[in-house]
Short mmCIF file of C-alpha atoms in Angstrom, two decimals:
data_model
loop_
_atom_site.label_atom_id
_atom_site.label_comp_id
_atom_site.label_asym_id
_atom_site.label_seq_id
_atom_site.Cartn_x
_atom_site.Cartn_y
_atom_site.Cartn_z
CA UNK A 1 49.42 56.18 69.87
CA UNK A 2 49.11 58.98 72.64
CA UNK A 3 49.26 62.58 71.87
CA UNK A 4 52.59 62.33 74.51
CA UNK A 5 55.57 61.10 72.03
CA UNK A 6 57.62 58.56 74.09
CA UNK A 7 61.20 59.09 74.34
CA UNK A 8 63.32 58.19 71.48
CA UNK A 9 60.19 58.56 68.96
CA UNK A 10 59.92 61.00 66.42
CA UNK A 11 56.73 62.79 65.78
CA UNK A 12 54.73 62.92 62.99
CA UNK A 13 55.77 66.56 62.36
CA UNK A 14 59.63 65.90 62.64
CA UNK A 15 59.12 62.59 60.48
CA UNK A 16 56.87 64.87 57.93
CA UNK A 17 59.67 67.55 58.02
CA UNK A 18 62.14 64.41 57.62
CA UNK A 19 60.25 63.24 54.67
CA UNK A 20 59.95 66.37 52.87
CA UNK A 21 64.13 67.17 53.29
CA UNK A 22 64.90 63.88 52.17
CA UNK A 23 62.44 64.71 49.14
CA UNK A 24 64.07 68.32 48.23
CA UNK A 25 67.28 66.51 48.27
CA UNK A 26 65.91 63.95 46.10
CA UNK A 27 64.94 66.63 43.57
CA UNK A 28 68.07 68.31 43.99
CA UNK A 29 69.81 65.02 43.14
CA UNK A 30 68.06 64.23 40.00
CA UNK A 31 67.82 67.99 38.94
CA UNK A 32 72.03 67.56 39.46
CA UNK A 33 72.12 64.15 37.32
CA UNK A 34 69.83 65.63 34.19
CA UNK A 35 72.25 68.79 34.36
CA UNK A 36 75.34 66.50 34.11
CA UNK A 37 73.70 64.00 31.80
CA UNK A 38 73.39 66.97 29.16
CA UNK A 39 76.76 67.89 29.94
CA UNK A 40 78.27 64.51 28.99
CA UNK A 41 75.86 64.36 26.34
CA UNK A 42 77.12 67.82 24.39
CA UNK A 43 80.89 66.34 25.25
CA UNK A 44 80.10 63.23 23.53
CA UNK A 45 78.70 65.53 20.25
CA UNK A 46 81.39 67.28 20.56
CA UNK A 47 84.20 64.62 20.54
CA UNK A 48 82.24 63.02 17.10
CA UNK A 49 82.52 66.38 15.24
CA UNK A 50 86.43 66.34 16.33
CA UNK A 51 86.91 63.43 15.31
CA UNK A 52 84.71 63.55 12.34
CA UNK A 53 86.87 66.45 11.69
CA UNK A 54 90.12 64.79 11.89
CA UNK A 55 89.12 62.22 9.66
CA UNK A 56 88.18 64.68 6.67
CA UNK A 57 91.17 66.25 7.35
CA UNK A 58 93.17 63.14 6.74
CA UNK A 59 91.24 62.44 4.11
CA UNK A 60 91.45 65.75 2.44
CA UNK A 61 95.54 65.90 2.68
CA UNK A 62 95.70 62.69 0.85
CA UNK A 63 93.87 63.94 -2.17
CA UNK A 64 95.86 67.22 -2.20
CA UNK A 65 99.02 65.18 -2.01
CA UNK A 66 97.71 63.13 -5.38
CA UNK A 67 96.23 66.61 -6.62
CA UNK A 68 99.17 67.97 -6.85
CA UNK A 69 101.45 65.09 -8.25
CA UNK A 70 102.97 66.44 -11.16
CA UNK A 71 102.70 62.94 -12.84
CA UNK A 72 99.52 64.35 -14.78
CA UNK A 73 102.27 65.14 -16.63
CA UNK A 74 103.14 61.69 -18.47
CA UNK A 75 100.52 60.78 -20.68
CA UNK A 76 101.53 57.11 -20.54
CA UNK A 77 98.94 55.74 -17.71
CA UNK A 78 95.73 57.87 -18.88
CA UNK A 79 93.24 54.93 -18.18
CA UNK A 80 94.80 55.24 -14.33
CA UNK A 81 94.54 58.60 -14.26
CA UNK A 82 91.17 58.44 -15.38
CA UNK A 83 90.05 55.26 -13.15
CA UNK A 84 91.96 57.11 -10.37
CA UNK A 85 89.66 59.92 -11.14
CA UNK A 86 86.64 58.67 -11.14
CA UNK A 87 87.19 56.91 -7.85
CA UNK A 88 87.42 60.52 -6.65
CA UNK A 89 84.73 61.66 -7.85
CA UNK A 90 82.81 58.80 -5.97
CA UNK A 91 84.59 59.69 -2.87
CA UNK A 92 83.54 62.86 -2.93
CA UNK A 93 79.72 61.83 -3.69
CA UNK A 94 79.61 59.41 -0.85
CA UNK A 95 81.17 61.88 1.61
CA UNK A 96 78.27 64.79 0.40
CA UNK A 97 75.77 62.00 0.71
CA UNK A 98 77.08 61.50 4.85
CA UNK A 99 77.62 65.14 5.32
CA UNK A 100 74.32 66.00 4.24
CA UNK A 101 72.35 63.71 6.97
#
């Protein structure tokens, strides 16, 4: 091709300064999407500690409820109140076992 750029063609300088906006706003893009990637990411994290949360806290009012029964009281149903407490006890095992990974 001549040196003279016919009309309606771009030169290689305008199509290399063409090139390298399109490429900046290709990095911008991509810089933009990792940045709100992360953001969703921490959300997500977030929203699994609430509701890991709100399940322990379910959890933990339902024993407190039994806890404080005054039935422990009657001495008629020990075995019960012993199998009752020893599911607990497992409960509470299995739920130190998850919390601690």
């Amino acid at each position: 091709m001549s040196e003279d750029v016919e009309e309606g063609m771009l030169s290689a300088t305008q199509l290399d300064q063409i090139r390298q906006d399109v490429l900046g706003k290709w990095g911008e893009l991509q810089g933009a999407v990792t940045d709100k990637k992360r953001d969703l990411m921490e959300q997500l994290s977030f929203h699994k500690l609430m509701k890991d949360i709100d399940e322990n806290m379910t959890w933990i009012t339902e024993k407190l409820q039994i806890a404080n029964d005054q039935c422990y009281k009657e001495t008629s149903n020990l075995k019960d109140k012993k199998r009752a407490h020893e599911a607990l006890v497992g409960e509470i095992e299995i739920k130190q076992v998850r919390k601690a990974r």
